PDB file of C-alpha atoms and ligand atoms in Angstrom:
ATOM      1  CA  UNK Z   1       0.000   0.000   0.000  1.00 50.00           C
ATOM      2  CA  UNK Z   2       1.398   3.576  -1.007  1.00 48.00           C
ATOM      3  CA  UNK Z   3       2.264   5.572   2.014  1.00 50.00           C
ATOM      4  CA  UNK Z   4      -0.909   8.063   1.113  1.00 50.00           C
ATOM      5  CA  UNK Z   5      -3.530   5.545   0.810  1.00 50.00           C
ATOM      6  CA  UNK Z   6      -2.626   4.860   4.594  1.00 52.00           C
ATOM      7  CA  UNK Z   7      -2.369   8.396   5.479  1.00 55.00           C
ATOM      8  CA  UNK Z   8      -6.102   9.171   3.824  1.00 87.00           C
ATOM      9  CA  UNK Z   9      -7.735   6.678   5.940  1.00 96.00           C
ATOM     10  CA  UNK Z  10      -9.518   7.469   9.043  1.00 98.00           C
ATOM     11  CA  UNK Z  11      -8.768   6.898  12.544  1.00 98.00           C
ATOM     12  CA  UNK Z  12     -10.362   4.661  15.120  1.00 98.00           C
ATOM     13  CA  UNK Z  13     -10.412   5.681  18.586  1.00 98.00           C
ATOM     14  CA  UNK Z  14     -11.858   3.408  21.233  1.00 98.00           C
ATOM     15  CA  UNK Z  15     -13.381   4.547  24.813  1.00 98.00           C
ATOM     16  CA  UNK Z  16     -13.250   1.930  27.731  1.00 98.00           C
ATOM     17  CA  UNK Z  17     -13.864   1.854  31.073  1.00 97.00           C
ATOM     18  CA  UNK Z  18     -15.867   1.306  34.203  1.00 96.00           C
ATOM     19  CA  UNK Z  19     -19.183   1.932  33.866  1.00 93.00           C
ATOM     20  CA  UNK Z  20     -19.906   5.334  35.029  1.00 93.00           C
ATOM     21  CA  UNK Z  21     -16.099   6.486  34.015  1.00 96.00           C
ATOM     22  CA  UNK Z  22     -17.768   9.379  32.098  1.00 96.00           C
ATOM     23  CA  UNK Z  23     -16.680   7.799  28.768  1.00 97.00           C
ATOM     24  CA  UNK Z  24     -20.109   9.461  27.232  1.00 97.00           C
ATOM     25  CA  UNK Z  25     -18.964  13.626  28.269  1.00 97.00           C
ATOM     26  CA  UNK Z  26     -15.161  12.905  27.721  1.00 98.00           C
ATOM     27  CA  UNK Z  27     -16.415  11.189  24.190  1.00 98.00           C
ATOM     28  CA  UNK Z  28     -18.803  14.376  23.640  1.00 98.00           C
ATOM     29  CA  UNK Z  29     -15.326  17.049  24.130  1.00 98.00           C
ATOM     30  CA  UNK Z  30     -13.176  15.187  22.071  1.00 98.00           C
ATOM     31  CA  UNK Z  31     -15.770  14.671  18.668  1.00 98.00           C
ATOM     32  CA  UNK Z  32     -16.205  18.302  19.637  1.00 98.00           C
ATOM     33  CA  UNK Z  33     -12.413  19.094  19.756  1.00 98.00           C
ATOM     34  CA  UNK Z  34     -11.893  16.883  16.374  1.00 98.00           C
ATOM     35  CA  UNK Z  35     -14.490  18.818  14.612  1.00 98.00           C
ATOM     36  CA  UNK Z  36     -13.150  22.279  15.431  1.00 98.00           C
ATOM     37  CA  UNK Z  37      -9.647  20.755  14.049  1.00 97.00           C
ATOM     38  CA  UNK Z  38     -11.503  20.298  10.792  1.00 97.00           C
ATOM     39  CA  UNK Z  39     -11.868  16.641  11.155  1.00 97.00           C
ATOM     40  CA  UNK Z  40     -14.821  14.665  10.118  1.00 98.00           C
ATOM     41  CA  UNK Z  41     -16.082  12.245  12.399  1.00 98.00           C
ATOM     42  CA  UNK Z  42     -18.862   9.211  13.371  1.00 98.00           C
ATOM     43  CA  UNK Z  43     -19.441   8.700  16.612  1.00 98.00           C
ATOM     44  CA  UNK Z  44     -20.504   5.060  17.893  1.00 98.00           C
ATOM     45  CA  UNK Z  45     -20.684   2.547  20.821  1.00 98.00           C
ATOM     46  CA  UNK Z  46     -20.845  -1.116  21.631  1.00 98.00           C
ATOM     47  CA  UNK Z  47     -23.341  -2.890  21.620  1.00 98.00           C
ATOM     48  CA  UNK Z  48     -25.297  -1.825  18.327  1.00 98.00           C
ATOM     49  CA  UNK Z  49     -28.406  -0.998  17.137  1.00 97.00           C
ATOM     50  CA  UNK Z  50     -28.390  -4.504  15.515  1.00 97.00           C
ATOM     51  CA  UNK Z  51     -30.962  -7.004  16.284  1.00 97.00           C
ATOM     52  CA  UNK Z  52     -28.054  -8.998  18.493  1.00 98.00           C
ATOM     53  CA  UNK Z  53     -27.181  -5.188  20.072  1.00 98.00           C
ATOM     54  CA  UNK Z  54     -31.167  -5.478  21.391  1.00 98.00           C
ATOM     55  CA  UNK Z  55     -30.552  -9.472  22.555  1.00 98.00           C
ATOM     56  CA  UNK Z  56     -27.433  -8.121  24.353  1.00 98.00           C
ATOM     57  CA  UNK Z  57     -29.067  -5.258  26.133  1.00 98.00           C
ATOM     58  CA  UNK Z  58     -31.930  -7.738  27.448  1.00 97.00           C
ATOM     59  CA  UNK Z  59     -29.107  -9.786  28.732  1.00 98.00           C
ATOM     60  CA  UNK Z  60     -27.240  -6.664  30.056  1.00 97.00           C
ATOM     61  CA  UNK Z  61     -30.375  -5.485  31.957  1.00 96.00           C
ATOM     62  CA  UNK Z  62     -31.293  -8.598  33.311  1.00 96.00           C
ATOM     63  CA  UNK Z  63     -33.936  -9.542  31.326  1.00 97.00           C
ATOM     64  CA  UNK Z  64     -32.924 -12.935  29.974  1.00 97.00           C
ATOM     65  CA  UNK Z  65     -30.298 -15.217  31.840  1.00 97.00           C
ATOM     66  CA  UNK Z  66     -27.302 -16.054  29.363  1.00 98.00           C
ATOM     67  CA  UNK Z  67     -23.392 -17.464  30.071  1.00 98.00           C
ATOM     68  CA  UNK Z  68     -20.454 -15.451  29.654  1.00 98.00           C
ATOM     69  CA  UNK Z  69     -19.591 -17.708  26.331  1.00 98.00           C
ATOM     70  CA  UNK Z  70     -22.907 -16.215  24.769  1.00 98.00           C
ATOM     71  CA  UNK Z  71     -22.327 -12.596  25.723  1.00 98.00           C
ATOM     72  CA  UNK Z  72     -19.208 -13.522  24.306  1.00 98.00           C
ATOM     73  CA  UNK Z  73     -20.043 -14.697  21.246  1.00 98.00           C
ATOM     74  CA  UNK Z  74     -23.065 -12.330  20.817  1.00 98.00           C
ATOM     75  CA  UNK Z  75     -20.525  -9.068  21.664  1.00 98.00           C
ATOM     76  CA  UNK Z  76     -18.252 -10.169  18.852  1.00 98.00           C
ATOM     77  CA  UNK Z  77     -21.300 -11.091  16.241  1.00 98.00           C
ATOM     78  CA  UNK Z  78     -22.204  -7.238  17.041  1.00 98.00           C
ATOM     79  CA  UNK Z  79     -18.660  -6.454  16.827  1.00 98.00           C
ATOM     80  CA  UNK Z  80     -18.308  -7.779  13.497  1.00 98.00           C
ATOM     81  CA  UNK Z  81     -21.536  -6.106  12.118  1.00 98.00           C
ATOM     82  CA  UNK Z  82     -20.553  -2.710  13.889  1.00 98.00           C
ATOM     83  CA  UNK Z  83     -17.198  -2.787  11.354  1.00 98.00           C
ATOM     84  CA  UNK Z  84     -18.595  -4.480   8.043  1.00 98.00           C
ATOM     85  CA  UNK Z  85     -22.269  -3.563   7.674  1.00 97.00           C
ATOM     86  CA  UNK Z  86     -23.105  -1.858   4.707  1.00 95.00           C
ATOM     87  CA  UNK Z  87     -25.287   1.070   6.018  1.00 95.00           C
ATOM     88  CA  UNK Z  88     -22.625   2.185   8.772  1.00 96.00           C
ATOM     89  CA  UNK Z  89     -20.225  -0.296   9.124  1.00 98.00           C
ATOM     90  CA  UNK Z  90     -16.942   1.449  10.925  1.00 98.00           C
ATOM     91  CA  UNK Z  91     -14.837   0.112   7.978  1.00 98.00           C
ATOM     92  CA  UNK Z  92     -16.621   2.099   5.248  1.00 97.00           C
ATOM     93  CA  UNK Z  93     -15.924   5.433   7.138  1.00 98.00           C
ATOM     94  CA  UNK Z  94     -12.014   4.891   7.907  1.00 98.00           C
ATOM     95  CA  UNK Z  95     -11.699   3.804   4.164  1.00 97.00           C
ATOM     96  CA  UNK Z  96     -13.277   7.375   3.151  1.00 97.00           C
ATOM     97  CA  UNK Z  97     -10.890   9.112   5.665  1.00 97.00           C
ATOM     98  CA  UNK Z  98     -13.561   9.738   8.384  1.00 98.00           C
ATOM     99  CA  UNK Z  99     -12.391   8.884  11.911  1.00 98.00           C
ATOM    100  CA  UNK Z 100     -14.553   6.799  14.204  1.00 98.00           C
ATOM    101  CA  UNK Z 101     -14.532   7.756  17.888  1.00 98.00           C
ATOM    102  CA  UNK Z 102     -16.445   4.474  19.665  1.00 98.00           C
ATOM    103  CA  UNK Z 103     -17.776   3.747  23.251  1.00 98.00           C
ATOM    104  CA  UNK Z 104     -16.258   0.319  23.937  1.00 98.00           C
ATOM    105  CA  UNK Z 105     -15.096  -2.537  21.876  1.00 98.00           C
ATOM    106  CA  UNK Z 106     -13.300  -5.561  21.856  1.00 98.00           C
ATOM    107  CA  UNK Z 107     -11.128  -4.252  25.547  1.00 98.00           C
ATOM    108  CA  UNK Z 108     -14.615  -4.379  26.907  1.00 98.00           C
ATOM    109  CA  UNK Z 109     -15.209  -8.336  26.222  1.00 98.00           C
ATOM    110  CA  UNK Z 110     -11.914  -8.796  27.445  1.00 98.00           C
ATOM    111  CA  UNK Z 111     -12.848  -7.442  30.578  1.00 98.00           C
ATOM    112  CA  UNK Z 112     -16.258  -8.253  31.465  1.00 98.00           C
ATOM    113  CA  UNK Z 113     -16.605 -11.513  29.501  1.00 98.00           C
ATOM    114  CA  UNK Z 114     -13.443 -12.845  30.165  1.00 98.00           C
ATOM    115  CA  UNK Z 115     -13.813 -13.397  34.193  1.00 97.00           C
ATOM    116  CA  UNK Z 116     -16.488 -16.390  33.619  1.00 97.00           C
ATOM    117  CA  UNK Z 117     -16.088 -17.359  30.108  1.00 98.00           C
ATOM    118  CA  UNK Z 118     -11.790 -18.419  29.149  1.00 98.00           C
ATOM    119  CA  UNK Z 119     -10.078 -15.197  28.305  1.00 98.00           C
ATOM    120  CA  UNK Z 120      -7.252 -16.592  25.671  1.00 98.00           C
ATOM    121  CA  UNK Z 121     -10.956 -17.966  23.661  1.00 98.00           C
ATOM    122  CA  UNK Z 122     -12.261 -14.169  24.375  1.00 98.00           C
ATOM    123  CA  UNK Z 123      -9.308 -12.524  23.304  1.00 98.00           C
ATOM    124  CA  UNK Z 124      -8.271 -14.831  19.697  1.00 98.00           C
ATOM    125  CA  UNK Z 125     -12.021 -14.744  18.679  1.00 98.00           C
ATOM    126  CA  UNK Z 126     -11.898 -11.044  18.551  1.00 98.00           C
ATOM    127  CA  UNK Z 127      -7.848 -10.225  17.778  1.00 98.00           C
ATOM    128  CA  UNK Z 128      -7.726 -12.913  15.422  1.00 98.00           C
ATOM    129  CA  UNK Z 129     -10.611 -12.038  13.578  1.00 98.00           C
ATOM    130  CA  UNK Z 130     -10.238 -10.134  10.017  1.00 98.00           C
ATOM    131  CA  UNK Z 131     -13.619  -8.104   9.285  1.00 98.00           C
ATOM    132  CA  UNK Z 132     -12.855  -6.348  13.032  1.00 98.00           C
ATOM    133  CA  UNK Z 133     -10.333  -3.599  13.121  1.00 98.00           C
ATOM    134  CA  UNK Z 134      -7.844  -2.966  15.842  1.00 98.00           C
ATOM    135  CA  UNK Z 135      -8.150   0.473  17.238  1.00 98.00           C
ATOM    136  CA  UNK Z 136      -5.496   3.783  16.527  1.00 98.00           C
ATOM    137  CA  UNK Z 137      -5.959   4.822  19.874  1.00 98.00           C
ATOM    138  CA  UNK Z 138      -7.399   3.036  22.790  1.00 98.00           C
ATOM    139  CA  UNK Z 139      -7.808   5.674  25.908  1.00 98.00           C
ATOM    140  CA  UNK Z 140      -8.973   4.234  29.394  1.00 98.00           C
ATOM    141  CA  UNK Z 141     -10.845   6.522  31.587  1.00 98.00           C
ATOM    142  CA  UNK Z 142      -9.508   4.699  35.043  1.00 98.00           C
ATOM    143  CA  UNK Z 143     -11.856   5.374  38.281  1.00 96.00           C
ATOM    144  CA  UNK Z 144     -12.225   2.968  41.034  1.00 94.00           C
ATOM    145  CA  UNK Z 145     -14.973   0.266  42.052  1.00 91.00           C
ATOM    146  CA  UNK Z 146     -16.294   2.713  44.667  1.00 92.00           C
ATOM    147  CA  UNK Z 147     -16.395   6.368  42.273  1.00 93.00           C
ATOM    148  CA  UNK Z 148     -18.208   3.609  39.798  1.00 92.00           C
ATOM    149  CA  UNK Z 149     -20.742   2.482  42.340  1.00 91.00           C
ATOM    150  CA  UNK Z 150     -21.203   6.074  43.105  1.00 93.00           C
ATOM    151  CA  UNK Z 151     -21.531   7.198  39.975  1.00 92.00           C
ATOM    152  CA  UNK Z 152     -23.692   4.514  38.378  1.00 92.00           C
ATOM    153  CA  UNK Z 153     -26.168   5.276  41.895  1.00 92.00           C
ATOM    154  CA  UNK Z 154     -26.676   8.991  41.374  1.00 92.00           C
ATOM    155  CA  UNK Z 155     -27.270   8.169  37.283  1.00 89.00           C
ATOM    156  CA  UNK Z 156     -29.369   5.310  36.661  1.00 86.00           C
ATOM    157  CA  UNK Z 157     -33.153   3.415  38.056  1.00 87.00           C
ATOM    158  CA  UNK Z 158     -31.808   0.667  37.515  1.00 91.00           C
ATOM    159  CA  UNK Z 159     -29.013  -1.396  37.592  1.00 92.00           C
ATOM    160  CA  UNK Z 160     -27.304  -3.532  34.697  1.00 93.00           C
ATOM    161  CA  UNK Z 161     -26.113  -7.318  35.513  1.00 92.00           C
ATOM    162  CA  UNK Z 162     -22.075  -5.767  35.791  1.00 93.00           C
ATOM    163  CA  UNK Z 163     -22.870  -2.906  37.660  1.00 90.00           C
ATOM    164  CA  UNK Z 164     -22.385  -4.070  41.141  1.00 92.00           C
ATOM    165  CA  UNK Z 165     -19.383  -2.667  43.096  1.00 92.00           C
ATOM    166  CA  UNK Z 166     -17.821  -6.024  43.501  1.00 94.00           C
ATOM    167  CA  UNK Z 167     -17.960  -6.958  39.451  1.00 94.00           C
ATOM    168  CA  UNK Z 168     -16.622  -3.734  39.008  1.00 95.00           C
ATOM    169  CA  UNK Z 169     -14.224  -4.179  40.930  1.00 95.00           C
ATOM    170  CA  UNK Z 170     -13.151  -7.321  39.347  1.00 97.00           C
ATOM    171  CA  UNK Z 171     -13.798  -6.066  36.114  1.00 97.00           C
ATOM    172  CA  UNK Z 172     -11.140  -2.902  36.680  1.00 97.00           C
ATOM    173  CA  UNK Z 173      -8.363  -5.747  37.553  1.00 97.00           C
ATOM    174  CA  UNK Z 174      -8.951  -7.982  34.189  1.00 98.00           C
ATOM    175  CA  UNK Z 175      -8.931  -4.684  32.635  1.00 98.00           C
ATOM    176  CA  UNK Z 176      -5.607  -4.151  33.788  1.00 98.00           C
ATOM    177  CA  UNK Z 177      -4.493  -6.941  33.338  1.00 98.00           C
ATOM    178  CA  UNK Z 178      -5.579  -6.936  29.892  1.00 98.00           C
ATOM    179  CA  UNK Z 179      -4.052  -3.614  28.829  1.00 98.00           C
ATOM    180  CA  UNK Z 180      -0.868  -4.810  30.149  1.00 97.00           C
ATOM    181  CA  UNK Z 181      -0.953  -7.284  28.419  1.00 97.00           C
ATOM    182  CA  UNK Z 182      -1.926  -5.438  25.104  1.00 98.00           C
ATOM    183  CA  UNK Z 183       0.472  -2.523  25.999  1.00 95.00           C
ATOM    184  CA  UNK Z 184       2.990  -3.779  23.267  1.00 96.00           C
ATOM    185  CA  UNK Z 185       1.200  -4.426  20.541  1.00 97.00           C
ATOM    186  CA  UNK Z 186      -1.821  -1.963  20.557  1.00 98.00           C
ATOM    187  CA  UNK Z 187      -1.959   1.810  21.613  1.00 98.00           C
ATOM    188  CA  UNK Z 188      -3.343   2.416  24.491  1.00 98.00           C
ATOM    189  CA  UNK Z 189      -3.429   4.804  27.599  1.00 98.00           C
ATOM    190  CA  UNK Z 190      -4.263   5.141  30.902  1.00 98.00           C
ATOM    191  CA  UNK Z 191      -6.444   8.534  32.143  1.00 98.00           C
ATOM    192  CA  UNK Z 192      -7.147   9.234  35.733  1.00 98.00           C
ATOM    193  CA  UNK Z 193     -10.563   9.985  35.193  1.00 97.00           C
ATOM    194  CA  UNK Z 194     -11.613  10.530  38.782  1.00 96.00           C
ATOM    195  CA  UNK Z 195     -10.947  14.198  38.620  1.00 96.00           C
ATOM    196  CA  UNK Z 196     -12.469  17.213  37.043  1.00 97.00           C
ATOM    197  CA  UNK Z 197     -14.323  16.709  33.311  1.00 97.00           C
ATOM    198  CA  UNK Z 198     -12.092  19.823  32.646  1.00 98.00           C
ATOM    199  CA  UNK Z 199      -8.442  18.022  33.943  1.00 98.00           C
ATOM    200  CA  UNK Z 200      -9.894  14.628  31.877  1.00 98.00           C
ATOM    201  CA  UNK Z 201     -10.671  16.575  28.567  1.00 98.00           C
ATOM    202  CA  UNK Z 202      -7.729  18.129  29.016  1.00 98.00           C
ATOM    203  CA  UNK Z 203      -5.485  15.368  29.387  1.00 98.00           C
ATOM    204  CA  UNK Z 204      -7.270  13.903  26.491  1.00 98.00           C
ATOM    205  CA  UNK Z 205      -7.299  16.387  24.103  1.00 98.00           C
ATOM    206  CA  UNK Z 206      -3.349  16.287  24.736  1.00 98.00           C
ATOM    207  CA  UNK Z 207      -3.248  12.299  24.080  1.00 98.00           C
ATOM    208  CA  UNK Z 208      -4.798  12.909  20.654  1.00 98.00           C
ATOM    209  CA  UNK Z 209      -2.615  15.611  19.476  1.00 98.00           C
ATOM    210  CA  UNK Z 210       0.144  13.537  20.262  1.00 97.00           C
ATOM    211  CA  UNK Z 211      -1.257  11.063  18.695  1.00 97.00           C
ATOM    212  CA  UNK Z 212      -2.331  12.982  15.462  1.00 94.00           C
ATOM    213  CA  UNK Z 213       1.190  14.272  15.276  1.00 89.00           C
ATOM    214  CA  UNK Z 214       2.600  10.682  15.405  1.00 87.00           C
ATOM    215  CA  UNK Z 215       0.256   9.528  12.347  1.00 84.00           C
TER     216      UNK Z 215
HETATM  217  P1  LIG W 301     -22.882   1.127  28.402  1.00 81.58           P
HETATM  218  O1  LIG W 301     -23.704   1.427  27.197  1.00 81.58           O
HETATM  219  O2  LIG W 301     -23.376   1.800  29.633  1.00 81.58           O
HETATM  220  O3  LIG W 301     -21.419   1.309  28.199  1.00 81.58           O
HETATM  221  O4  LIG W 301     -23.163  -0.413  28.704  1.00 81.58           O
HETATM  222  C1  LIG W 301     -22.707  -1.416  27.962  1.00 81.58           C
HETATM  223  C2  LIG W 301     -22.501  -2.580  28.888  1.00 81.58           C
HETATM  224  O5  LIG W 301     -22.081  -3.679  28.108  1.00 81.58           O
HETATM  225  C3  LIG W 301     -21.423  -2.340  29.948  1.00 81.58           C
HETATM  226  O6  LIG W 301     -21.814  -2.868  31.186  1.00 81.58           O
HETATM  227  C4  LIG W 301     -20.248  -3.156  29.452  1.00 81.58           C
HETATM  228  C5  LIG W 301     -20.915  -4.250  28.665  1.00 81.58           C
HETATM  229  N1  LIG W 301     -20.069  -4.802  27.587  1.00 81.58           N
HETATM  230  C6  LIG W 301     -19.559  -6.060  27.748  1.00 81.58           C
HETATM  231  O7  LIG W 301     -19.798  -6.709  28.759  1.00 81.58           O
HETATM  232  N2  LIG W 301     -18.792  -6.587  26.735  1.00 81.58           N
HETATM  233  C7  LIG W 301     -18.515  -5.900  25.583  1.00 81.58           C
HETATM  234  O8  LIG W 301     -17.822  -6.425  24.694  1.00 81.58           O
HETATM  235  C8  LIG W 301     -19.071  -4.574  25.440  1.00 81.58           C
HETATM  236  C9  LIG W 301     -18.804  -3.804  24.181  1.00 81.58           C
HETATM  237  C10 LIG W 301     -19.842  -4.069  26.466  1.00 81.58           C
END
C-alpha cells in the first residue's frame, strides 16, 4: 500500500472503562475538539443498534439469563456487524478518511466476559478475527470500584447485571491486566478519570494531538 492511501484513511479511537467512568462527556469534548480541528467524524458505541445489540441489552439489563460464552459470542457477532455492515459499518468510514470515535469494543469483552467465560478464547475470537479492526488509539478513563458504584447510583433506576461494586471491581483488575498485556502491541493509555471533566478533557485532548502528530 502507497504511504498516502494509509495516510487518507480514518482513525479509530476506542473509549473503555468502568461503567460510570464518564466515557459518554469525555467522548462528547473530544468529537467536539476533532471537529473544530476540521476533522470529520462518526461517533458510535458497543453494543449496536443490531438485532443482536437489542438481545445483548436484554441480557445486560437482566432480562434474559445467558453465560459469559454467549455474551461472548453475541458481543463479537455485534462487533463484526458494527465494522462491516453496509449502512454504517466502521470500515466504510475509515476507508473514506472519516475517523470513528467508539464507546467500547473488543477491551470491553476482554474485561467483562473474560472473568467467567476463558479469556485466551475471548481474546483470539476477537484479535484474530479479520472483518474487526484494531483500534489507533485506545484511551482508558480509570476510576475505582467505589467512584463507579457512586456514579452509576446517582445516574441510573436501575441497575445492569455488571454494575455491582464487587464486578466492578473485578472487572477494573482484568482490565488491567488486559491492557498490560496489550500494551505492546496496541496503543493504548491510561487517564485518571476521577478528577475534574475539565483536567480529563484536558489530558485527552493532549493524548490525541500527540497522537495525530505521530500519524
Ligand atoms: P454502556 O452502554 O453503559 O457502556 O453499557 C454497555 C454494557 O455492556 C457495559 O456494562 C459493558 C458491557 N459490555 C460487555 O460486557 N462486553 C462488551 O464487549 C461490550 C462492548 C460491552
Amino acid at each position: 500500500m502507497k504511504k498516502k492511501d494509509v495516510m487518507d484513511k480514518g482513525k479509530l479511537i476506542v473509549f473503555e472503562g468502568l461503567d460510570g467512568s464518564g466515557k459518554g462527556t469525555q467522548i462528547n469534548l473530544l468529537v467536539e475538539e476533532m471537529k473544530r480541528q476540521g476533522r470529520t467524524v462518526y461517533q458510535t458505541a458497543e453494543p449496536t443498534n443490531s438485532v443482536t445489540g437489542g438481545i445483548l441489552r436484554d441480557a445486560l439489563g437482566g432480562f434474559t439469563d445467558r453465560n459469559a460464552y454467549e455474551m461472548s459470542a453475541m458481543f463479537l457477532l455485534d462487533r463484526i456487524f458494527h465494522n462491516s455492515n453496509k449502512i454504517n459499518g466502521i470500515k466504510q468510514f475509515i476507508d473514506k478518511g472519516i475517523d470513528v470515535v467508539c464507546d467500547r469494543y473488543y477491551y470491553s469483552s476482554f474485561a467483562y466476559q473474560g472473568i467467567d467465560a476463558d479469556l485466551q478464547w475471548v481474546m483470539d475470537m476477537n484479535l484474530h478475527c479479520k472483518e474487526i479492526l484494531k483500534p489507533d488509539l485506545c484511551i482508558f478513563l480509570d476510576i475505582d470500584s467505589k467512584s463507579s458504584d457512586e456514579r452509576i447510583a446517582k445516574n441510573r433506576l436501575e441497575r445492569e447485571i455488571y454494575e455491582e461494586k464487587e464486578m466492578q471491581e473485578r472487572i477494573r483488575k482484568r482490565f488491567f491486566e488486559v491492557l498490560e498485556f496489550l500494551k505492546e502491541t496496541e496503543n493504548i493509555k491510561i487517564v485518571d478519570a476521577s478528577r475534574s471533566v475539565a483536567e480529563v478533557s484536558a489530558d485527552i485532548i493532549k493524548i490525541y494531538n500527540e497522537f495525530k502528530g505521530d500519524c
